[in-house]
mmCIF file with all atom_site columns, C-alpha atoms and ligand atoms in Angstrom:
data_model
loop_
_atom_site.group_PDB
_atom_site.id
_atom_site.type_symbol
_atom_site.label_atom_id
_atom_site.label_alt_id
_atom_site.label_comp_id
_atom_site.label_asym_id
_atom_site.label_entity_id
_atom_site.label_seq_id
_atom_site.pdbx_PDB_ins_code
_atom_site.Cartn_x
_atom_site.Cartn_y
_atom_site.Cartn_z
_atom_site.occupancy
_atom_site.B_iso_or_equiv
_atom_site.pdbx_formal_charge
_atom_site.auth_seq_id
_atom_site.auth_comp_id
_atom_site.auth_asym_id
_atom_site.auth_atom_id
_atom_site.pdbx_PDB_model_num
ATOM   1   C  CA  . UNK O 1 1   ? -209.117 88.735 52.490  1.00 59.00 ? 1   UNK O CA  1
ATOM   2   C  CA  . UNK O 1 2   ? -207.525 88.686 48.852  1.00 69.00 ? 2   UNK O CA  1
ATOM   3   C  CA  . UNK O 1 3   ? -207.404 84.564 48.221  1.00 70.00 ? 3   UNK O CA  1
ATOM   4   C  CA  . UNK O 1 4   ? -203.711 84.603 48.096  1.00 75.00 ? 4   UNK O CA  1
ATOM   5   C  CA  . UNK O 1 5   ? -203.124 86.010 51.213  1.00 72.00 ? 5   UNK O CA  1
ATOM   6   C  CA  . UNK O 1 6   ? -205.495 83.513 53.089  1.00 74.00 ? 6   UNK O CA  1
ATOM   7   C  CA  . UNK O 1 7   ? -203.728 80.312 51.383  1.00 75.00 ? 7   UNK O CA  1
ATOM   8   C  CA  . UNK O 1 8   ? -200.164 81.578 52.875  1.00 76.00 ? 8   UNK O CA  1
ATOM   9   C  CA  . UNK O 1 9   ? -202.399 82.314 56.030  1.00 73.00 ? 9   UNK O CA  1
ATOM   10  C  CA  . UNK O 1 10  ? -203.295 78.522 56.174  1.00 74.00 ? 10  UNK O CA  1
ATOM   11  C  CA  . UNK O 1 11  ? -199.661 77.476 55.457  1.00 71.00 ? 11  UNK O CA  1
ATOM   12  C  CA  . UNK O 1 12  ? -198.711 79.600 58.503  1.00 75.00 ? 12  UNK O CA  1
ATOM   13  C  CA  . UNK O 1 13  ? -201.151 77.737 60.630  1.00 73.00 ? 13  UNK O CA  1
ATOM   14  C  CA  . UNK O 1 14  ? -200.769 74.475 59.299  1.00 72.00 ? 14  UNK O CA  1
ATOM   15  C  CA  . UNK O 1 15  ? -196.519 74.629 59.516  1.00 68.00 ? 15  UNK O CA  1
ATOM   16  C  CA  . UNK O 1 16  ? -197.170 75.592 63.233  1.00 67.00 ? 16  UNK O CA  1
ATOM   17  C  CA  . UNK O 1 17  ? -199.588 73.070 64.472  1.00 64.00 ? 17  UNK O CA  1
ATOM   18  C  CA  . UNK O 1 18  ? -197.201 70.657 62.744  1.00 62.00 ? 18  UNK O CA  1
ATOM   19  C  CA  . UNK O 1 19  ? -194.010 71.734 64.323  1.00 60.00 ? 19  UNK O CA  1
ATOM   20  C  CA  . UNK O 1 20  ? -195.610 71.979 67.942  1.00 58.00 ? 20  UNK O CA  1
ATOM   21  C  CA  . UNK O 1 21  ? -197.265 68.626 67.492  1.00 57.00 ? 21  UNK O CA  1
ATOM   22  C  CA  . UNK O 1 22  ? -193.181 67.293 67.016  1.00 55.00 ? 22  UNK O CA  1
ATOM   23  C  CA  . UNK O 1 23  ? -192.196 69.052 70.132  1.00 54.00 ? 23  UNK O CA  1
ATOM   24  C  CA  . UNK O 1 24  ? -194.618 67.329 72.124  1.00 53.00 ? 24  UNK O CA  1
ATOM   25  C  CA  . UNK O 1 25  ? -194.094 63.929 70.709  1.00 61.00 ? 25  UNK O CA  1
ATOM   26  C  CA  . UNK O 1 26  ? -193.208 61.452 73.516  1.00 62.00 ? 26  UNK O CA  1
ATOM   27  C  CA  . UNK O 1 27  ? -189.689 60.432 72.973  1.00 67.00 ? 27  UNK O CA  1
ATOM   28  C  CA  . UNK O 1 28  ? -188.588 57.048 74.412  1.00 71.00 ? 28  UNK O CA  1
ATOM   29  C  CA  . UNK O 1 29  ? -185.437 55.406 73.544  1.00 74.00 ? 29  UNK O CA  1
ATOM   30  C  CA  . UNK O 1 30  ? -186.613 52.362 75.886  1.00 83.00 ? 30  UNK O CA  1
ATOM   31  C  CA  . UNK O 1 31  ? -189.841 51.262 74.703  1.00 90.00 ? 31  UNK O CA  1
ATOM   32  C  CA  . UNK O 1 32  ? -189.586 47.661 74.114  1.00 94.00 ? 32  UNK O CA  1
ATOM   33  C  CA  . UNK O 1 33  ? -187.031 47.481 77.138  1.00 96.00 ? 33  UNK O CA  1
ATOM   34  C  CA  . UNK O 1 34  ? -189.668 48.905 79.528  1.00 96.00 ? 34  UNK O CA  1
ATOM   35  C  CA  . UNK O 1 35  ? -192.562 46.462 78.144  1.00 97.00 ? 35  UNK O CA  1
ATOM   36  C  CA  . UNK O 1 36  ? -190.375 43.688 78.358  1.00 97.00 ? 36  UNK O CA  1
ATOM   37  C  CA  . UNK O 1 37  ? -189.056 44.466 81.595  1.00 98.00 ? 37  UNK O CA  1
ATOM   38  C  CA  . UNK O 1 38  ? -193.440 44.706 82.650  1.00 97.00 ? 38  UNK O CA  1
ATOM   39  C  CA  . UNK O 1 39  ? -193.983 41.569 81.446  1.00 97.00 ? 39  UNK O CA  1
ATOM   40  C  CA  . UNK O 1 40  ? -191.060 39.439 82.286  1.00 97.00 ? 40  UNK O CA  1
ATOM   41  C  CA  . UNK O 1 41  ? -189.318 41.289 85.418  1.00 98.00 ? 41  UNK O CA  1
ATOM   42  C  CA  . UNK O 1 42  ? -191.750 43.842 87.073  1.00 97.00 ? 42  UNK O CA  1
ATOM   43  C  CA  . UNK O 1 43  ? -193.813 40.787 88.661  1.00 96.00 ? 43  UNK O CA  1
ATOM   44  C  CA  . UNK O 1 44  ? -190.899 40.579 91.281  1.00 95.00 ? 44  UNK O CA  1
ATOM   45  C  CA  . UNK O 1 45  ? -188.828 43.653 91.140  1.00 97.00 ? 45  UNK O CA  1
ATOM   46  C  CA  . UNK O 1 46  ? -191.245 45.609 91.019  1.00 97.00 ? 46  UNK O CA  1
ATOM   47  C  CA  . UNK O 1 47  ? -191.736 48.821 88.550  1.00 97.00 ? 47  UNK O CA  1
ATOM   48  C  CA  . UNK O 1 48  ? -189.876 50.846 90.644  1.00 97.00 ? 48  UNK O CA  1
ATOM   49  C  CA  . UNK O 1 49  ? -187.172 48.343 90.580  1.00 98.00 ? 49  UNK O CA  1
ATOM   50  C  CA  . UNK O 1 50  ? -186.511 48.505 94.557  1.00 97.00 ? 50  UNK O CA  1
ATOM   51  C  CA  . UNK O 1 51  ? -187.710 44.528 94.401  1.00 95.00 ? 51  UNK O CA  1
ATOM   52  C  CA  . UNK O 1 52  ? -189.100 43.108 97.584  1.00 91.00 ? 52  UNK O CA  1
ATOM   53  C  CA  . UNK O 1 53  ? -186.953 43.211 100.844 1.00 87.00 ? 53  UNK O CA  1
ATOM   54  C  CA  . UNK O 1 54  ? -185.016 40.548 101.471 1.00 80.00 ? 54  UNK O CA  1
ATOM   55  C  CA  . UNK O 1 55  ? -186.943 38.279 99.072  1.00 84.00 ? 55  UNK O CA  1
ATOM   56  C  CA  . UNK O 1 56  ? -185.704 39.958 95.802  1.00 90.00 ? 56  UNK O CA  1
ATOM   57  C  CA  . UNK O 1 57  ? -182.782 41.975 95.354  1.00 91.00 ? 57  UNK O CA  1
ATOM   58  C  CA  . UNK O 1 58  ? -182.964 46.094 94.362  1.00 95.00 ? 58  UNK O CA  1
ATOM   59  C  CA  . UNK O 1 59  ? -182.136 46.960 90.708  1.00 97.00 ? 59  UNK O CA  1
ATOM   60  C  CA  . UNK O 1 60  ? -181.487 50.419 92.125  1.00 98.00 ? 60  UNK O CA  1
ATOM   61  C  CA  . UNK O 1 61  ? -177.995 51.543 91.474  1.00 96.00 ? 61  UNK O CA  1
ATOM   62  C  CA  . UNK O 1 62  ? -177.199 48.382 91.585  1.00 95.00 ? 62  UNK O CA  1
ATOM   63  C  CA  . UNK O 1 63  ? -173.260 46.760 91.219  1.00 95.00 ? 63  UNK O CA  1
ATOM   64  C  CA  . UNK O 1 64  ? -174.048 44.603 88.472  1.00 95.00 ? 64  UNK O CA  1
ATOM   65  C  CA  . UNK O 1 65  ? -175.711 47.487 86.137  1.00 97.00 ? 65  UNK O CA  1
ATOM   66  C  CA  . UNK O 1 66  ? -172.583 49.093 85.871  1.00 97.00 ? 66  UNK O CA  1
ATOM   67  C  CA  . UNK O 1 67  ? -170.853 49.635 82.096  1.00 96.00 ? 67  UNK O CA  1
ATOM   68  C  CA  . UNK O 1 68  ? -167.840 46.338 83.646  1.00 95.00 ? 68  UNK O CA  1
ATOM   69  C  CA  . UNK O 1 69  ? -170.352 44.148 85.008  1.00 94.00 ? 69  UNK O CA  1
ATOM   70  C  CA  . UNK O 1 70  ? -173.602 44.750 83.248  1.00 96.00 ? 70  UNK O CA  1
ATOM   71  C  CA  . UNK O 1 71  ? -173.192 42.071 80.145  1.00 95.00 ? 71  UNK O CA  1
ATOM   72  C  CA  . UNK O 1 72  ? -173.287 39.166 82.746  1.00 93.00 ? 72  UNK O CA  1
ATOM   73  C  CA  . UNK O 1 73  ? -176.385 39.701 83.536  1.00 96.00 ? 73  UNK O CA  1
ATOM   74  C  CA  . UNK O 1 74  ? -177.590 38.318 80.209  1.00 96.00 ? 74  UNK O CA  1
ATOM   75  C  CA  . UNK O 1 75  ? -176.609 34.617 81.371  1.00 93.00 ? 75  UNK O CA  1
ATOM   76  C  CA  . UNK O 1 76  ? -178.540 35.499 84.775  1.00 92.00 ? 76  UNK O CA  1
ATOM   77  C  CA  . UNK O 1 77  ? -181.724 36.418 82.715  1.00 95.00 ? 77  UNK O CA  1
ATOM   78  C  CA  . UNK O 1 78  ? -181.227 33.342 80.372  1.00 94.00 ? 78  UNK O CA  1
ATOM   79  C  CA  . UNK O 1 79  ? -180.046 30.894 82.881  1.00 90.00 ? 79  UNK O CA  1
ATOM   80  C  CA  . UNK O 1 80  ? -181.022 32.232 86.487  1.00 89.00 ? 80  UNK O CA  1
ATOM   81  C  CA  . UNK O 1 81  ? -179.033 32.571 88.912  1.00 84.00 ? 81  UNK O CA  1
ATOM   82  C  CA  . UNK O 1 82  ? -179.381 30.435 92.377  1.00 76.00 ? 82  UNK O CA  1
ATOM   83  C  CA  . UNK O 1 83  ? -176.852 32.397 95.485  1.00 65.00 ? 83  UNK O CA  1
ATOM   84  C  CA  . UNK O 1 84  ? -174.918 33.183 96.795  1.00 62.00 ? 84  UNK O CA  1
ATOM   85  C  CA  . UNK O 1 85  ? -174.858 36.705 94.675  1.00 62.00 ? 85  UNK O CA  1
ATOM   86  C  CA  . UNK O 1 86  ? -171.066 37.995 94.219  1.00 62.00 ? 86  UNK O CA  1
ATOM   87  C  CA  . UNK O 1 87  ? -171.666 41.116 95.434  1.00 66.00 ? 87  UNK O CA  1
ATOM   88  C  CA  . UNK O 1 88  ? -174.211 39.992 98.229  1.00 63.00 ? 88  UNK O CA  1
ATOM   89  C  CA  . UNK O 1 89  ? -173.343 36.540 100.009 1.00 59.00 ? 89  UNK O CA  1
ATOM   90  C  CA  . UNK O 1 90  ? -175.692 37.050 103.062 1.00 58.00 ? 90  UNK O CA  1
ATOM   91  C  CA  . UNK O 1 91  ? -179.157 38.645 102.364 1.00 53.00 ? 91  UNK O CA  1
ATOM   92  C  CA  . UNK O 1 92  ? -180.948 36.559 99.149  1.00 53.00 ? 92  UNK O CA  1
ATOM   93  C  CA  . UNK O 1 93  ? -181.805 32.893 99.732  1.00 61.00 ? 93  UNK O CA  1
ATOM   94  C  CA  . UNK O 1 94  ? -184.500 32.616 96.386  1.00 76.00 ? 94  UNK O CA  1
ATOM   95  C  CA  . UNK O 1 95  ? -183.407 31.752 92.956  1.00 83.00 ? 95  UNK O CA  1
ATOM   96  C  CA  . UNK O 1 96  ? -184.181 33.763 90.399  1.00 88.00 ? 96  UNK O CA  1
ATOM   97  C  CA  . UNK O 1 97  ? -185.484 31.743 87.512  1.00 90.00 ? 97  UNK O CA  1
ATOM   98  C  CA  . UNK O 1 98  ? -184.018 31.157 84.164  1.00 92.00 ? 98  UNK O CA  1
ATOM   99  C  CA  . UNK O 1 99  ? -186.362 33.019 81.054  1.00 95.00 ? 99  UNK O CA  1
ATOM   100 C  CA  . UNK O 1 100 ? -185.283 30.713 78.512  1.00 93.00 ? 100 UNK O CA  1
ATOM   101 C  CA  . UNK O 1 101 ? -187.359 32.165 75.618  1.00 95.00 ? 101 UNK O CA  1
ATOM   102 C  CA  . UNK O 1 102 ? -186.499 35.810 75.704  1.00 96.00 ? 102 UNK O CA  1
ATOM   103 C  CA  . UNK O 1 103 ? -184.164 36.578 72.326  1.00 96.00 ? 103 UNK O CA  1
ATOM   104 C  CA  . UNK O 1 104 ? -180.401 38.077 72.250  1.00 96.00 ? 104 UNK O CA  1
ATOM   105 C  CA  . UNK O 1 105 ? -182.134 41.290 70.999  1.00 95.00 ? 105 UNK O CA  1
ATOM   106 C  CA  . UNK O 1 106 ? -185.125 41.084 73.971  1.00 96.00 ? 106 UNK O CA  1
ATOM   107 C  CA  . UNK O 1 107 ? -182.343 40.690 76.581  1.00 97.00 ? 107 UNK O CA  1
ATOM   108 C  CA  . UNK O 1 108 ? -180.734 43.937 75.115  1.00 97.00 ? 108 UNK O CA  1
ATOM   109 C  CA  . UNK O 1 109 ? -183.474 45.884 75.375  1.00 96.00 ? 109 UNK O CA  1
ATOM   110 C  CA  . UNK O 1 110 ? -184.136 45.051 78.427  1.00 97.00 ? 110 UNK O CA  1
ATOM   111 C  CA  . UNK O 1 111 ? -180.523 45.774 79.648  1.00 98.00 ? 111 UNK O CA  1
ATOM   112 C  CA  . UNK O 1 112 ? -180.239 49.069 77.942  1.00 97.00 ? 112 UNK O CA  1
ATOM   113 C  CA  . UNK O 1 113 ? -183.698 49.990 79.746  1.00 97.00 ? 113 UNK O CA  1
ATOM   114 C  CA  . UNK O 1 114 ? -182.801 48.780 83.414  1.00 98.00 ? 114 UNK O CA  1
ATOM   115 C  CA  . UNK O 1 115 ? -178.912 49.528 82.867  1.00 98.00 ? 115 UNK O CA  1
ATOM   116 C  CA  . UNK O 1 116 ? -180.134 53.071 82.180  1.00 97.00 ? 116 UNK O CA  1
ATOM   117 C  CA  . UNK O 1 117 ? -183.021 53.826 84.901  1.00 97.00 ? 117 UNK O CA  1
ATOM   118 C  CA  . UNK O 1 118 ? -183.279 53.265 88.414  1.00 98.00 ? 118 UNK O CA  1
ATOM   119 C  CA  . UNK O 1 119 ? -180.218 55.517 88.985  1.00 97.00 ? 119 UNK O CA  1
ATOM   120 C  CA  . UNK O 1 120 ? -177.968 53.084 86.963  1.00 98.00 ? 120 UNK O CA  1
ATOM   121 C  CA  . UNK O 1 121 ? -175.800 55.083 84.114  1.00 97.00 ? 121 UNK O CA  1
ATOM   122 C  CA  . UNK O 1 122 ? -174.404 51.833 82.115  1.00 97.00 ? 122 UNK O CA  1
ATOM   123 C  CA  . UNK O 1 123 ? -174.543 53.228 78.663  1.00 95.00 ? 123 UNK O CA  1
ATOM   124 C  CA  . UNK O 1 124 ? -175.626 51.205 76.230  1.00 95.00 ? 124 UNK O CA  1
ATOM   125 C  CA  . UNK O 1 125 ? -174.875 47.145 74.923  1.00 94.00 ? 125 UNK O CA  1
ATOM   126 C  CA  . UNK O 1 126 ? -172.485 46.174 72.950  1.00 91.00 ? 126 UNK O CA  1
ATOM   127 C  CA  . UNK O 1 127 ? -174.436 43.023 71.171  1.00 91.00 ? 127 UNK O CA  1
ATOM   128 C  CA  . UNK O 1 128 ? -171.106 41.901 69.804  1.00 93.00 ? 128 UNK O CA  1
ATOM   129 C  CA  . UNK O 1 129 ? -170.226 41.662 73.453  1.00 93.00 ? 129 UNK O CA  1
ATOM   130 C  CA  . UNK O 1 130 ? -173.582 40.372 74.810  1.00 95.00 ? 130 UNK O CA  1
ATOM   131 C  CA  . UNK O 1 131 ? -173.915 37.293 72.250  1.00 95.00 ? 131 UNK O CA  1
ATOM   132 C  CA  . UNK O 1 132 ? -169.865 36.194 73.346  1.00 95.00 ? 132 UNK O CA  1
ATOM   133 C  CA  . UNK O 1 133 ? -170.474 36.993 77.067  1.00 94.00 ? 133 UNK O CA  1
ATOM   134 C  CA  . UNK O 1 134 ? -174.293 34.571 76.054  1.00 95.00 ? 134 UNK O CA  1
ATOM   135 C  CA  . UNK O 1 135 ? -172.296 31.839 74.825  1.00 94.00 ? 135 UNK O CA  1
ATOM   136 C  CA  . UNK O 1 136 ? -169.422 31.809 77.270  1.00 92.00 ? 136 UNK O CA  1
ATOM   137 C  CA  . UNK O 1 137 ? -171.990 31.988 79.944  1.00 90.00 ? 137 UNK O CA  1
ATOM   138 C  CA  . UNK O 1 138 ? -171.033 29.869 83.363  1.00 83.00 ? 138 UNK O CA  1
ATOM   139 C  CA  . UNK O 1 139 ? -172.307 26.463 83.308  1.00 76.00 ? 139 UNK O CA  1
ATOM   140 C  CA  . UNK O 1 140 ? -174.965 24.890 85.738  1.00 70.00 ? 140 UNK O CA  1
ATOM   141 C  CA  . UNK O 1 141 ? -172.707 24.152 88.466  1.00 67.00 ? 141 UNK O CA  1
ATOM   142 C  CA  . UNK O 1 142 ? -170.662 27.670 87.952  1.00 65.00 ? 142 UNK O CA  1
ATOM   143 C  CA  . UNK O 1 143 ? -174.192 29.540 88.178  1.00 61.00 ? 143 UNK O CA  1
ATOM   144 C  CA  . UNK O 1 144 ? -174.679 28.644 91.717  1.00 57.00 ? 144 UNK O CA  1
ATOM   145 C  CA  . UNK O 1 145 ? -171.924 31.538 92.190  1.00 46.00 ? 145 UNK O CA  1
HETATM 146 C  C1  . LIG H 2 .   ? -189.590 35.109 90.042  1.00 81.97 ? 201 LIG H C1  1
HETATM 147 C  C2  . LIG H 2 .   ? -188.962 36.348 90.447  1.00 81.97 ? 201 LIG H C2  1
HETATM 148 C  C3  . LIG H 2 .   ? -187.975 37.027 89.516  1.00 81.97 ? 201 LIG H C3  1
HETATM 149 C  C4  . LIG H 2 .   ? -188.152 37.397 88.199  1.00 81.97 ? 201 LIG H C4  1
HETATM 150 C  C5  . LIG H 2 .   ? -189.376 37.172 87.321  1.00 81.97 ? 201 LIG H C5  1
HETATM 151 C  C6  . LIG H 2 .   ? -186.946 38.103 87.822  1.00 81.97 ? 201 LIG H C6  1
HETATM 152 N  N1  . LIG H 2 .   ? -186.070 38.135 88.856  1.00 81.97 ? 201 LIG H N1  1
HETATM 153 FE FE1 . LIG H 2 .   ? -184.231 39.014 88.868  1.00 81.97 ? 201 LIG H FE1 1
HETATM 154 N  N2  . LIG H 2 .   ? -183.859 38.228 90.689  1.00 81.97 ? 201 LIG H N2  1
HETATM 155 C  C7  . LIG H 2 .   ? -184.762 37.509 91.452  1.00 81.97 ? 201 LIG H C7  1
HETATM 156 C  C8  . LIG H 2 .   ? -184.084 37.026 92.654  1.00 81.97 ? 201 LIG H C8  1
HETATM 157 C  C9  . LIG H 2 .   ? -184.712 36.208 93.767  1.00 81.97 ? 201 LIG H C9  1
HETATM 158 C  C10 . LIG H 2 .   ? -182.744 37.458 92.561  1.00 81.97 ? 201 LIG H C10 1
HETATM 159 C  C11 . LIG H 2 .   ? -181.603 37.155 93.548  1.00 81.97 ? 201 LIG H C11 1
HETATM 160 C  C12 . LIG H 2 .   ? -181.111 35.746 93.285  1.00 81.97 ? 201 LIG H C12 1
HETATM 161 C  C13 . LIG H 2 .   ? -179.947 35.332 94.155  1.00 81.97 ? 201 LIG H C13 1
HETATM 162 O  O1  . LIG H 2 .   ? -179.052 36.157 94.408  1.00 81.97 ? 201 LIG H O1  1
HETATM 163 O  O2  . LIG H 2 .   ? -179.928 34.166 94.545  1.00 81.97 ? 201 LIG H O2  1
HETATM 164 C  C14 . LIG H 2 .   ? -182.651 38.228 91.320  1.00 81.97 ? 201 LIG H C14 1
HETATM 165 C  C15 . LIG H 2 .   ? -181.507 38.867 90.901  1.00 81.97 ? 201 LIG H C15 1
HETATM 166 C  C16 . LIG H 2 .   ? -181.449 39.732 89.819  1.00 81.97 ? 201 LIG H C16 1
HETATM 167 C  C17 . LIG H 2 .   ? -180.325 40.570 89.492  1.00 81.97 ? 201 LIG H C17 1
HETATM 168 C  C18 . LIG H 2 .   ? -179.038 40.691 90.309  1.00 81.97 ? 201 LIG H C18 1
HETATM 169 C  C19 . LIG H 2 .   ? -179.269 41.759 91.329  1.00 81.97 ? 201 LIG H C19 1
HETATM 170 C  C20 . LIG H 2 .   ? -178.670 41.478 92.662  1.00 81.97 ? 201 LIG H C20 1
HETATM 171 O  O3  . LIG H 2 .   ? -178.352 42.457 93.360  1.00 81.97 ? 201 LIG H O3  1
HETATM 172 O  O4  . LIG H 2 .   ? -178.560 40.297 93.037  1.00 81.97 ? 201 LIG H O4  1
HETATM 173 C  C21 . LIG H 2 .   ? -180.656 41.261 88.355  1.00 81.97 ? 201 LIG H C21 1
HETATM 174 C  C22 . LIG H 2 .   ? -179.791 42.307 87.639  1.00 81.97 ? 201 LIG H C22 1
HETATM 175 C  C23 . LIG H 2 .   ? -181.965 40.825 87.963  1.00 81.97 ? 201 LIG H C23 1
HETATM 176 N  N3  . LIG H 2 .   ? -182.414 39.896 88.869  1.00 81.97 ? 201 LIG H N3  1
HETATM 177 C  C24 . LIG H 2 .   ? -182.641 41.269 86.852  1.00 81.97 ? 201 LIG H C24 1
HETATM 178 C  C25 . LIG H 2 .   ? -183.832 40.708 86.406  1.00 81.97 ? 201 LIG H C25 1
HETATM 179 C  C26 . LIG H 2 .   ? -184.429 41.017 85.131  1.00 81.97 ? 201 LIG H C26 1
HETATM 180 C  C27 . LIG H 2 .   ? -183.874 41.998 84.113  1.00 81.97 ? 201 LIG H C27 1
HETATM 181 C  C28 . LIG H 2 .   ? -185.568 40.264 85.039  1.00 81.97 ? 201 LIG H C28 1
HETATM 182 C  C29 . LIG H 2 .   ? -186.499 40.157 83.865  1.00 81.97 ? 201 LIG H C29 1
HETATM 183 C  C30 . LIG H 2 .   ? -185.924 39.821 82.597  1.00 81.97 ? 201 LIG H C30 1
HETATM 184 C  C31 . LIG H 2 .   ? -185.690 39.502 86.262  1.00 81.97 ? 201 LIG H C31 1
HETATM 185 N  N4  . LIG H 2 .   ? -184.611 39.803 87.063  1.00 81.97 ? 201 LIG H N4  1
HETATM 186 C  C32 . LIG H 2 .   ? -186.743 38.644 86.559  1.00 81.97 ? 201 LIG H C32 1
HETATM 187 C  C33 . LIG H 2 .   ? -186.077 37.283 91.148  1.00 81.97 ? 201 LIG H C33 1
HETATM 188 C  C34 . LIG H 2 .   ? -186.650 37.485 89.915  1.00 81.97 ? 201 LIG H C34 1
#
């Protein structure tokens, strides 16, 4: 093989192994959503999201991970929320606790992961709209729902 013709050989070789190593790269749009939701969420409602019976609710096409409602669930992860559940009165008795220390940009991570898996189609946070629907969020009292 004249030298020439094995160098452009190479570049052949080389230029495919690169461009099928980028097709098989793992894309995921939700990384930190789906870690966060592991560490701070999964404990109860489970990785599948389908929670625990009548202990802790589905996050399954659920009514509040819809594109209208899915922004108030910010104050729930920041403040809790205690029941009755406005789109549930009857089945949940068991507060969920408030995660103080997760950040505006956490919490919408975490939304656009659940608000886009577990058969929810939200689309995507508005973080305009999550930090005024954060600091308009109901007061103690309000939160019992
Ligand atoms: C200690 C258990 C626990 C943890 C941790 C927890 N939740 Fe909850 N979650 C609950 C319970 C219990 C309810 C129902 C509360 C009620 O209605 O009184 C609930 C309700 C919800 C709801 C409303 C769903 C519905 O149908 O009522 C959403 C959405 C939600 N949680 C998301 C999250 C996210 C996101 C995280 C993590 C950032 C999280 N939860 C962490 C226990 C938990």
């Amino acid at each position: 093989m004249k030298p020439k013709f094995l160098l452009g050989f190479i570049v052949v070789i080389l230029s495919i192994a690169y461009i099928s190593s980028l097709s098989s790269c793992d894309y995921n749009p939700h990384r930190q959503g789906e870690w966060l939701y592991s560490q701070h969420c999964q404990s109860c409602h489970m990785a599948d999201g389908k929670g625990l019976g009548e202990l802790i609710p589905t996050l399954n096409e659920s009514p509040w991970l819809t594109t209208a409602n899915i922004h108030s669930v910010a104050c729930l992860i920041r403040f809790g929320i205690k029941k009755p559940d406005p789109f549930d009165s009857t089945v949940l008795t068991y507060p969920m606790p408030p995660l103080y220390d997760l950040s505006e940009t956490e919490i919408t991570n975490i939304l656009n992961y659940i608000g886009n898996h577990f058969g929810n189609s939200a689309g995507y946070i508005n973080p305009v709209k999550l930090n005024e629907t954060l600091s308009n969020c109901p007061n103690e009292e309000e939160r019992k729902w």
